[in-house]
mmCIF file with all atom_site columns, C-alpha atoms and ligand atoms in Angstrom:
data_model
loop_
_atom_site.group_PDB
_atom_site.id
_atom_site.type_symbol
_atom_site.label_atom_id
_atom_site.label_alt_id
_atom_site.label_comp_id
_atom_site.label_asym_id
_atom_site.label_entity_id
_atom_site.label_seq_id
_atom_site.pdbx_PDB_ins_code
_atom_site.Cartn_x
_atom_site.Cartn_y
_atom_site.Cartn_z
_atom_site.occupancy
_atom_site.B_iso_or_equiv
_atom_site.pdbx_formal_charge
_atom_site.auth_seq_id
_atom_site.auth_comp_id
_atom_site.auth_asym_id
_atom_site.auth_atom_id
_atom_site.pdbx_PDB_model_num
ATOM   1   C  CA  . UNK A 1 1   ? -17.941 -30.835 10.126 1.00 0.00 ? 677  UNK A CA  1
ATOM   2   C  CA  . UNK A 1 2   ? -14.286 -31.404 10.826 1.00 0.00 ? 678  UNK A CA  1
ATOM   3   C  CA  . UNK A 1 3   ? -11.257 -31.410 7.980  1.00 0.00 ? 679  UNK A CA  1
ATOM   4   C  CA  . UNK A 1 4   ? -8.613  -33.599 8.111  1.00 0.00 ? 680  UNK A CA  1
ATOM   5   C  CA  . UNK A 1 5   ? -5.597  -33.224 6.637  1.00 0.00 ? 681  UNK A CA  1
ATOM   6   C  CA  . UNK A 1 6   ? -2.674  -35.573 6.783  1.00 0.00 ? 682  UNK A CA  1
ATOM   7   C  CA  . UNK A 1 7   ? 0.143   -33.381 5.952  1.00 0.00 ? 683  UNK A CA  1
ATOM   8   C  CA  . UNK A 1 8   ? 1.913   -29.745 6.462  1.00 0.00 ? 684  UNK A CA  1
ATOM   9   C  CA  . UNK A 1 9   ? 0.597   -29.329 2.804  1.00 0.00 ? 685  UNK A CA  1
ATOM   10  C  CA  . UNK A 1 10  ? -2.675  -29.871 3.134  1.00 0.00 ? 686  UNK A CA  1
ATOM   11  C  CA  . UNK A 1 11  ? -3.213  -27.759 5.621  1.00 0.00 ? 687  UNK A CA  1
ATOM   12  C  CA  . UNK A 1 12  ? -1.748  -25.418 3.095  1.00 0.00 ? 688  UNK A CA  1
ATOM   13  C  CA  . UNK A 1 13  ? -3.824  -25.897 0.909  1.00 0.00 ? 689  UNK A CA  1
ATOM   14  C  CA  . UNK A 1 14  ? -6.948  -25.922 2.934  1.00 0.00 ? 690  UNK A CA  1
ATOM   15  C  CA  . UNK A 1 15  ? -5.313  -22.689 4.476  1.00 0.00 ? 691  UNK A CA  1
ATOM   16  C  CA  . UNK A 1 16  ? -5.377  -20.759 0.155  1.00 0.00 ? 692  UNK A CA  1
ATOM   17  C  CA  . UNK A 1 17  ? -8.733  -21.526 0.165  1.00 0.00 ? 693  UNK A CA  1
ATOM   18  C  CA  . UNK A 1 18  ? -9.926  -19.828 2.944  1.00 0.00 ? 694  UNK A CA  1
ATOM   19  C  CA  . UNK A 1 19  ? -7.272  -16.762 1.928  1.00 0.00 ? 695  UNK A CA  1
ATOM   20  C  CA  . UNK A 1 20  ? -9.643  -16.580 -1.353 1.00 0.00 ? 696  UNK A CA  1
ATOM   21  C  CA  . UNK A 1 21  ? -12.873 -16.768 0.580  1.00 0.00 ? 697  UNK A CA  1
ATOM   22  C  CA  . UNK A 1 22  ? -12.517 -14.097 3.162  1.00 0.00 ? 698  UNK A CA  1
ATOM   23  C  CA  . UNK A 1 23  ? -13.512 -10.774 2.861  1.00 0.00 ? 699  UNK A CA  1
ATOM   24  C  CA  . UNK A 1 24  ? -12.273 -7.057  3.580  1.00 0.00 ? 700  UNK A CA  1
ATOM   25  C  CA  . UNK A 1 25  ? -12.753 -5.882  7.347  1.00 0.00 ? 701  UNK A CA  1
ATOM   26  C  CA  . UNK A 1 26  ? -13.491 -10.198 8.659  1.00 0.00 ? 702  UNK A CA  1
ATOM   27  C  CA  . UNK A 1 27  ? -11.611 -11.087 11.613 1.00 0.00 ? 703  UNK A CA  1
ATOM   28  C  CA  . UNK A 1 28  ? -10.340 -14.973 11.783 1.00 0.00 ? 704  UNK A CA  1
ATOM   29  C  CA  . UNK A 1 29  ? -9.350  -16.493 15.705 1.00 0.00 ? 705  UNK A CA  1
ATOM   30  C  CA  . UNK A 1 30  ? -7.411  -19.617 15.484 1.00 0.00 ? 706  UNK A CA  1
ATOM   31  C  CA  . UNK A 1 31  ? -7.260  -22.031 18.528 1.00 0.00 ? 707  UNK A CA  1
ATOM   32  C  CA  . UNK A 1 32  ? -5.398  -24.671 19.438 1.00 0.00 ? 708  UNK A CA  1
ATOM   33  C  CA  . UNK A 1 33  ? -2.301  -26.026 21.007 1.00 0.00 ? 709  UNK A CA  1
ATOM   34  C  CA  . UNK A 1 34  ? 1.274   -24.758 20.146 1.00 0.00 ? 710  UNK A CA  1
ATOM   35  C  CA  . UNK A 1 35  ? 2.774   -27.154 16.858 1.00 0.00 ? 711  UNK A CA  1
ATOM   36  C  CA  . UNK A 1 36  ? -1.078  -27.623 15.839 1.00 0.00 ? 712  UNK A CA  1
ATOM   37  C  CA  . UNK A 1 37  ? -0.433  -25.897 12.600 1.00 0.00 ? 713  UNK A CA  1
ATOM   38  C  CA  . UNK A 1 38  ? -2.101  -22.365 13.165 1.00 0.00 ? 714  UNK A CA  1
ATOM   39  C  CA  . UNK A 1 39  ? 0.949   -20.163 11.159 1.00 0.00 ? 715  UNK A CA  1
ATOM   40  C  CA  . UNK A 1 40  ? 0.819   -23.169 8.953  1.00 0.00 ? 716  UNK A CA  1
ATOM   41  C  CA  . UNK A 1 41  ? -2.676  -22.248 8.017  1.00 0.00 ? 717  UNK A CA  1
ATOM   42  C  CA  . UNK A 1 42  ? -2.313  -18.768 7.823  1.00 0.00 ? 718  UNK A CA  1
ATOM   43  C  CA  . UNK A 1 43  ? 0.782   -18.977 5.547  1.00 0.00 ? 719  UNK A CA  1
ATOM   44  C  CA  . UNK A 1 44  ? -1.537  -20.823 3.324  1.00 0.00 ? 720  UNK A CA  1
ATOM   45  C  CA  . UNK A 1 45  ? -4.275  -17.943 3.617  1.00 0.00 ? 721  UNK A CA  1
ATOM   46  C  CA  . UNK A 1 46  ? -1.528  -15.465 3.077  1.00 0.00 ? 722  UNK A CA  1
ATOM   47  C  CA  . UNK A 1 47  ? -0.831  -17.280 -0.535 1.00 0.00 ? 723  UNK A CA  1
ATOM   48  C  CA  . UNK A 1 48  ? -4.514  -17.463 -1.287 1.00 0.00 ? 724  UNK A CA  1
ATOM   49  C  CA  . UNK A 1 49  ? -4.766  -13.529 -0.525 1.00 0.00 ? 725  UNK A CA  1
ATOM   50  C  CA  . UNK A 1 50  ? -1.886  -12.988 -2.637 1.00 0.00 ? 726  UNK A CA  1
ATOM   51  C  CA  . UNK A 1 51  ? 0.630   -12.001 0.054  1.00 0.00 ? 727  UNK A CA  1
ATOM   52  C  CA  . UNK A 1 52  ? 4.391   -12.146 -1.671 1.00 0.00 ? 728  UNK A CA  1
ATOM   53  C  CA  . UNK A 1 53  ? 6.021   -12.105 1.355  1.00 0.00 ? 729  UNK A CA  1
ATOM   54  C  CA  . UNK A 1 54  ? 6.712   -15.240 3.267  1.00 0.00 ? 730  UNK A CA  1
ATOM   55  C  CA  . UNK A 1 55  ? 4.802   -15.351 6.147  1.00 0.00 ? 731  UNK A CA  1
ATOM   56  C  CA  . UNK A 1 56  ? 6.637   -15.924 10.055 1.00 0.00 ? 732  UNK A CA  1
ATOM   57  C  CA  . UNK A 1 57  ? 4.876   -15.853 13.273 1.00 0.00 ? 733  UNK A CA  1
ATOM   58  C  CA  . UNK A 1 58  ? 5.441   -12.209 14.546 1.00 0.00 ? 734  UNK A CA  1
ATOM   59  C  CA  . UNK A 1 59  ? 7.354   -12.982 18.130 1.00 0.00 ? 735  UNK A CA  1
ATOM   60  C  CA  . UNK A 1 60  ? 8.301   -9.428  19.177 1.00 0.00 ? 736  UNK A CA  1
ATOM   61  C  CA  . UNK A 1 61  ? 6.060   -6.992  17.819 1.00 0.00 ? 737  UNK A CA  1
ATOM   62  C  CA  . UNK A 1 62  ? 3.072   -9.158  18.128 1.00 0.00 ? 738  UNK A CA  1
ATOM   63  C  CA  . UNK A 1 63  ? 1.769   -8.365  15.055 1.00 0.00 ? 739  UNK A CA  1
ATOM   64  C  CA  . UNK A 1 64  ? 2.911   -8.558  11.078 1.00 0.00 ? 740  UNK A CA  1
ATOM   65  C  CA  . UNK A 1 65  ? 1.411   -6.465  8.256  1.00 0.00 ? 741  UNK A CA  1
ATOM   66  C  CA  . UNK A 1 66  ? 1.170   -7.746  4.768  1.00 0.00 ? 742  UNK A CA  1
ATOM   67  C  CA  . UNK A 1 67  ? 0.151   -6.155  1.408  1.00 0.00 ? 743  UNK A CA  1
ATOM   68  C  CA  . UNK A 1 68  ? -2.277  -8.410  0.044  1.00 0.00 ? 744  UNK A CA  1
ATOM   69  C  CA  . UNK A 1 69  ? -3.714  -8.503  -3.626 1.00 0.00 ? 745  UNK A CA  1
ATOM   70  C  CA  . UNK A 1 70  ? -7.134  -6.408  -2.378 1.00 0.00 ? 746  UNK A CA  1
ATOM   71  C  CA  . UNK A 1 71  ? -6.579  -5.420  0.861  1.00 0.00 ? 747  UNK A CA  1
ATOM   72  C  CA  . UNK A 1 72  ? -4.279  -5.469  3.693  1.00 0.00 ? 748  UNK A CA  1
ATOM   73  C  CA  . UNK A 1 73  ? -3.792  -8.778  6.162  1.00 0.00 ? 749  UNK A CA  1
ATOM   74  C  CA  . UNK A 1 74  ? -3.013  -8.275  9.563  1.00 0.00 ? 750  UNK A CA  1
ATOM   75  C  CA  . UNK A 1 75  ? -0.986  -11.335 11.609 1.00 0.00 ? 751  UNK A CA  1
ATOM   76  C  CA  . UNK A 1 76  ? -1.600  -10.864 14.767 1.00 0.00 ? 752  UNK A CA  1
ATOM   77  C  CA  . UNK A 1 77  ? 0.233   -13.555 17.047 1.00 0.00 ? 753  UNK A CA  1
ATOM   78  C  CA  . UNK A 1 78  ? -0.590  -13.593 21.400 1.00 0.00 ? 754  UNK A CA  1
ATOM   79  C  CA  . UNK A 1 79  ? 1.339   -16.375 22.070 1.00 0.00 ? 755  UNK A CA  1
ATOM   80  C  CA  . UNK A 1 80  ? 3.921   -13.646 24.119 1.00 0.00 ? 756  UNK A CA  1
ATOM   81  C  CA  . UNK A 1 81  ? 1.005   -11.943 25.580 1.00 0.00 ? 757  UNK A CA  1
ATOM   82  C  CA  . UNK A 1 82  ? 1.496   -11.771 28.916 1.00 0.00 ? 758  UNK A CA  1
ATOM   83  C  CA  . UNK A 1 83  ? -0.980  -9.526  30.435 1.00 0.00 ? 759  UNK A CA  1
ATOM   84  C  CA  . UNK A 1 84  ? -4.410  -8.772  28.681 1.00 0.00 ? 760  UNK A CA  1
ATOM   85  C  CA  . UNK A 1 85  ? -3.711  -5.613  29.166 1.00 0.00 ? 761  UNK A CA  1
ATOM   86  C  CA  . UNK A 1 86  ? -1.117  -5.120  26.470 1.00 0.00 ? 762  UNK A CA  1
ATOM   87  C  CA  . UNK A 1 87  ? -4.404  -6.077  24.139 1.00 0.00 ? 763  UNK A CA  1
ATOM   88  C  CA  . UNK A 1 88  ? -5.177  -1.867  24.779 1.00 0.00 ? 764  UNK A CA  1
ATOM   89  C  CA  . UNK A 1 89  ? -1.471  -1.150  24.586 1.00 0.00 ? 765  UNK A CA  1
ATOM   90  C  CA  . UNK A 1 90  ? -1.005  -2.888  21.360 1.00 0.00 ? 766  UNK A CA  1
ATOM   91  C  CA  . UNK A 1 91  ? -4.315  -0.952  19.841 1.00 0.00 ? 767  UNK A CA  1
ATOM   92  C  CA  . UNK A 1 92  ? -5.660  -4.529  18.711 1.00 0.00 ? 768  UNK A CA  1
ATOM   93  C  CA  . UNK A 1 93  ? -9.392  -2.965  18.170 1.00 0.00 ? 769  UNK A CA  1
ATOM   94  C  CA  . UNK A 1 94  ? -8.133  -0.401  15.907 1.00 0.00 ? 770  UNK A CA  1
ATOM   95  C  CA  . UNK A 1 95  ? -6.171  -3.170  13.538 1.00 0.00 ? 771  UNK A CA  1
ATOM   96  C  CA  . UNK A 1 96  ? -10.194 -4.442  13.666 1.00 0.00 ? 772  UNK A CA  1
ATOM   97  C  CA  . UNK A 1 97  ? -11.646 -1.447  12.476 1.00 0.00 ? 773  UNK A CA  1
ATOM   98  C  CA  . UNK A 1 98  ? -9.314  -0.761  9.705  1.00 0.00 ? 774  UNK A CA  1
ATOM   99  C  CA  . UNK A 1 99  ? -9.336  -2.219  5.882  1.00 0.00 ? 775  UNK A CA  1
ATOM   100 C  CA  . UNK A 1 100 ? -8.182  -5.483  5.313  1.00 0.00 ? 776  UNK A CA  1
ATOM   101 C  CA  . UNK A 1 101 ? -8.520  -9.123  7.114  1.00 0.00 ? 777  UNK A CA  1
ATOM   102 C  CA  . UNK A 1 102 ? -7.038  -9.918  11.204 1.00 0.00 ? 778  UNK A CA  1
ATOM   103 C  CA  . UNK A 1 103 ? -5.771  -13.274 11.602 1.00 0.00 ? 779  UNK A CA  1
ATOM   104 C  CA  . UNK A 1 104 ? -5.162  -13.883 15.518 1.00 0.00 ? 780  UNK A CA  1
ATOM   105 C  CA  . UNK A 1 105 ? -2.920  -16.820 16.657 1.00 0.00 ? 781  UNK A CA  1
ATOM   106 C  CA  . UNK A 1 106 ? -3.963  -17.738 20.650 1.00 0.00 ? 782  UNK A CA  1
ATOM   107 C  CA  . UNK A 1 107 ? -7.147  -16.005 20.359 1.00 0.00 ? 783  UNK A CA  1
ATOM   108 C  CA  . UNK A 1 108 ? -8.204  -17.525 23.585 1.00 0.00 ? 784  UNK A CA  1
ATOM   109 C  CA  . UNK A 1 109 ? -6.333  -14.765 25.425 1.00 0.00 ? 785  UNK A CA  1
ATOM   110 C  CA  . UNK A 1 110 ? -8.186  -12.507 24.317 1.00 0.00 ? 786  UNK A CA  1
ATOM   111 C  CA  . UNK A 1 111 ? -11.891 -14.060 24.140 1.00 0.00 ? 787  UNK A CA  1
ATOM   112 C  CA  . UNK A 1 112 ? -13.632 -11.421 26.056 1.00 0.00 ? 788  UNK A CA  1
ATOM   113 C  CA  . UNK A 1 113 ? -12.186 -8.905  23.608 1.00 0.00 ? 789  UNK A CA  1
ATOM   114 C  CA  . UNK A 1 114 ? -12.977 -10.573 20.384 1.00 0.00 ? 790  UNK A CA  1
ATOM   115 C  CA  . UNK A 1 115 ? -15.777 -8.793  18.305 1.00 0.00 ? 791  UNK A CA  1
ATOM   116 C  CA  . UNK A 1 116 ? -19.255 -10.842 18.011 1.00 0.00 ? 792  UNK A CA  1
ATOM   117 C  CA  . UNK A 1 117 ? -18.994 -11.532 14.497 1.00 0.00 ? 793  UNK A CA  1
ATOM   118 C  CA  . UNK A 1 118 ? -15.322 -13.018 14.738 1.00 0.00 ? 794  UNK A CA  1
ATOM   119 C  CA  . UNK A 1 119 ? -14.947 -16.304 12.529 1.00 0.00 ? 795  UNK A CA  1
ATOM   120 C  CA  . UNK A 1 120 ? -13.229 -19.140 14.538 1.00 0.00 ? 796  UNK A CA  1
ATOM   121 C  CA  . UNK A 1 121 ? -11.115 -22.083 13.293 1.00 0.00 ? 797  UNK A CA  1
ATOM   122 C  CA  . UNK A 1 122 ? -10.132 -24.836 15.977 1.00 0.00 ? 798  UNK A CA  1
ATOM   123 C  CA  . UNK A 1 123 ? -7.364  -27.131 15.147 1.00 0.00 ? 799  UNK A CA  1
ATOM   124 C  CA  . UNK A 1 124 ? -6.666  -30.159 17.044 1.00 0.00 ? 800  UNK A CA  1
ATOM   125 C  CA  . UNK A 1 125 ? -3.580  -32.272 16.747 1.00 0.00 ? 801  UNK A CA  1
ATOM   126 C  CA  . UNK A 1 126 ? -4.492  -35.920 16.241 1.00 0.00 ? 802  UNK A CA  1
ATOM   127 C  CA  . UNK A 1 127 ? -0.880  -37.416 15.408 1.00 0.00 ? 803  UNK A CA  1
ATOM   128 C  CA  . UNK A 1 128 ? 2.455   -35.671 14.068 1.00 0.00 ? 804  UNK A CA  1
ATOM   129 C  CA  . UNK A 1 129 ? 1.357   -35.324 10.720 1.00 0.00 ? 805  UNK A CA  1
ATOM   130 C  CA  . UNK A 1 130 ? -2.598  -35.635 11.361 1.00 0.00 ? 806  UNK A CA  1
ATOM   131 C  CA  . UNK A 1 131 ? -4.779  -32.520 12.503 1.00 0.00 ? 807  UNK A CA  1
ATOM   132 C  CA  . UNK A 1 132 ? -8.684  -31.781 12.515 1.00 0.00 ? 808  UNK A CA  1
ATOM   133 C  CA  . UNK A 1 133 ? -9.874  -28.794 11.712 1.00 0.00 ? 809  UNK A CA  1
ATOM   134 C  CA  . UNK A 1 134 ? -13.133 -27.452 12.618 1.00 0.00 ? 810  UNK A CA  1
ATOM   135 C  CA  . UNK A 1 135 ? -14.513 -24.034 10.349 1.00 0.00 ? 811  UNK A CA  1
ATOM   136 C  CA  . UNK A 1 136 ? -16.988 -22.105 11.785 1.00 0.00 ? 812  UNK A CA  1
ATOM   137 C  CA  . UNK A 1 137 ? -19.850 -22.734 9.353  1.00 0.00 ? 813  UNK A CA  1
ATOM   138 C  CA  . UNK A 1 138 ? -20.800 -19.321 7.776  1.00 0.00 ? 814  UNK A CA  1
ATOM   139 C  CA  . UNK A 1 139 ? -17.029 -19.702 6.729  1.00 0.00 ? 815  UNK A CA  1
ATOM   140 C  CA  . UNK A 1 140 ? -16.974 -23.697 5.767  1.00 0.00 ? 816  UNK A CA  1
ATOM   141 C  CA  . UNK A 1 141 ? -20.489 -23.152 3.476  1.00 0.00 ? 817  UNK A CA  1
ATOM   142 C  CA  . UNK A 1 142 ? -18.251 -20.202 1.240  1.00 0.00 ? 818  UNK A CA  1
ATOM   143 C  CA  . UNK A 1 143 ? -15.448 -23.234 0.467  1.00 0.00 ? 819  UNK A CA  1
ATOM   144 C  CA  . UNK A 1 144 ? -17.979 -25.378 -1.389 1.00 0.00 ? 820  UNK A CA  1
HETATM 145 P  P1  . ADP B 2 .   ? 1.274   -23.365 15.512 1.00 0.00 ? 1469 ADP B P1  1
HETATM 146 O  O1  . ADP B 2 .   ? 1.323   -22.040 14.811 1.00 0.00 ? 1469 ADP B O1  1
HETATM 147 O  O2  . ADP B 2 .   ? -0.129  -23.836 15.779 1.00 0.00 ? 1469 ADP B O2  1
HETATM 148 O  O3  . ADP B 2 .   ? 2.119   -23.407 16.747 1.00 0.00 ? 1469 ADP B O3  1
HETATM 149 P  P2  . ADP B 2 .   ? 2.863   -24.316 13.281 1.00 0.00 ? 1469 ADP B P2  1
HETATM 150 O  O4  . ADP B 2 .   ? 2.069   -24.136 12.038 1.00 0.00 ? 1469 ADP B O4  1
HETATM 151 O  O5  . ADP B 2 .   ? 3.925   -23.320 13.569 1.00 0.00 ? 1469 ADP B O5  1
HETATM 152 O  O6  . ADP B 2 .   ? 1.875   -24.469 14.530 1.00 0.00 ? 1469 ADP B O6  1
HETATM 153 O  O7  . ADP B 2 .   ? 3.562   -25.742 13.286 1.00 0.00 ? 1469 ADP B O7  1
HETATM 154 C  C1  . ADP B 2 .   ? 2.932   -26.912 12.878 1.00 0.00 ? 1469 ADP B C1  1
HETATM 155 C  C2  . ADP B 2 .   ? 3.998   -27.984 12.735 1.00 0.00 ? 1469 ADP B C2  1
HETATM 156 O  O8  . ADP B 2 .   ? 3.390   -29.244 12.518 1.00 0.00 ? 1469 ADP B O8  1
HETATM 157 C  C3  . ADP B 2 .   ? 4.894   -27.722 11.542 1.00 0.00 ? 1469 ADP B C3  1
HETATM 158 O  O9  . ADP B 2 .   ? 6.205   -28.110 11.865 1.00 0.00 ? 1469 ADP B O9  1
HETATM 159 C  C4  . ADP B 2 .   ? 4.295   -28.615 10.458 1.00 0.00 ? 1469 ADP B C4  1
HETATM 160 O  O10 . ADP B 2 .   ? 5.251   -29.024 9.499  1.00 0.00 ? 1469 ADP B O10 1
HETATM 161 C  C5  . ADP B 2 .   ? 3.836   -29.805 11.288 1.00 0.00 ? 1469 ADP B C5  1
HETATM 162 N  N1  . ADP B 2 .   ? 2.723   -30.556 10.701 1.00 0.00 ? 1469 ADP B N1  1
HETATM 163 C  C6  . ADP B 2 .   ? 2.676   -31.883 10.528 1.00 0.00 ? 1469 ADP B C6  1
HETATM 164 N  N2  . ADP B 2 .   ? 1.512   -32.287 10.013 1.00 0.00 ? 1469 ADP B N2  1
HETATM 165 C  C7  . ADP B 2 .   ? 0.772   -31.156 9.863  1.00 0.00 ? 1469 ADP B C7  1
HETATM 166 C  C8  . ADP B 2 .   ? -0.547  -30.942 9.361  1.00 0.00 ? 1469 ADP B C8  1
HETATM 167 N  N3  . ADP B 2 .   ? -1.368  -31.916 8.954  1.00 0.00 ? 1469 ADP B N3  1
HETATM 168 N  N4  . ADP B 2 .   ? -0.995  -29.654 9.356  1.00 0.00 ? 1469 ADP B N4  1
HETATM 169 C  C9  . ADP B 2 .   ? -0.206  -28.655 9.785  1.00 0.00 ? 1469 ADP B C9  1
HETATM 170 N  N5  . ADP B 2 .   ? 1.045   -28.800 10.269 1.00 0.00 ? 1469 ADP B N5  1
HETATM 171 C  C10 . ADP B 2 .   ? 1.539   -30.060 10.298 1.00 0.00 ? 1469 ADP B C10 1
HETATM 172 MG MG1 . MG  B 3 .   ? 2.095   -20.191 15.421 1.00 0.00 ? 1470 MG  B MG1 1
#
């Protein structure tokens, strides 16, 4: 099943829910095109885990920590990735092992990399202000 949302602040909003719905250690790939609304999201998950910070997209360091209300969240944002590579470099598979929930931005550029249980959220842009959003579904039957 695919959400739509019609605004910036649904996606939000959508975006809380999943941040009270995921659990310590789960790793979240996001996918789609750049202005789809992926930070958007993940500032909303970042209110729903009780992150106090306001959340950017990290553009040099590739990756943003924040103290959430239970456990750590890690932004992690490949969008500057140029070589996959830098994945090893960057020590993305020890940010998986650790406490706390990964959120990856361009996910795609990593695919082979990604652990088997990762949880994946597609976002396609429909119109400026329209998106669809596709949960996987272990993670869409915990939001009912
Ligand atoms: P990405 O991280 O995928 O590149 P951003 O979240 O940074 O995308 O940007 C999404 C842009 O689209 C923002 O400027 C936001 O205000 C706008 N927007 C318009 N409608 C929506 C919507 N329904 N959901 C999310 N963002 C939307
Ligand atoms: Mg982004």
């Amino acid at each position: 099943m695919v959400i739509e949302t019609k605004n910036r602040g649904q996606t939000h909003k959508l975006g809380k829910k999943i941040g009270g719905a995921l659990k310590d250690g789960e790793i979240v790939a996001f996918y789609g095109p750049l202005g789809a609304g992926k930070t958007t999201l993940i500032q909303g998950i970042a209110e729903g885990f009780g992150v106090k910070d306001y959340v950017t997209s990290p553009t040099f360091t590739l990756i943003n920590e924040y103290q959430g209300k239970a456990f750590p969240l890690y932004h992690i944002d490949l969008y500057r990735l140029e070589d996959i590579n830098e994945i090893d470099d960057l020590g993305i598979d020890e940010y998986f092992l650790k406490d706390g929930v990964c959120l990856i931005e361009w996910a795609e550029k990593m695919e082979e990399s990604l652990p088997k249980d990762v949880i994946k959220i597609k976002i396609k842009y429909i119109s400026e202000d329209e998106r669809h959003i596709w949960l996987s579904s272990e993670l869409q039957a915990r939001l009912k």
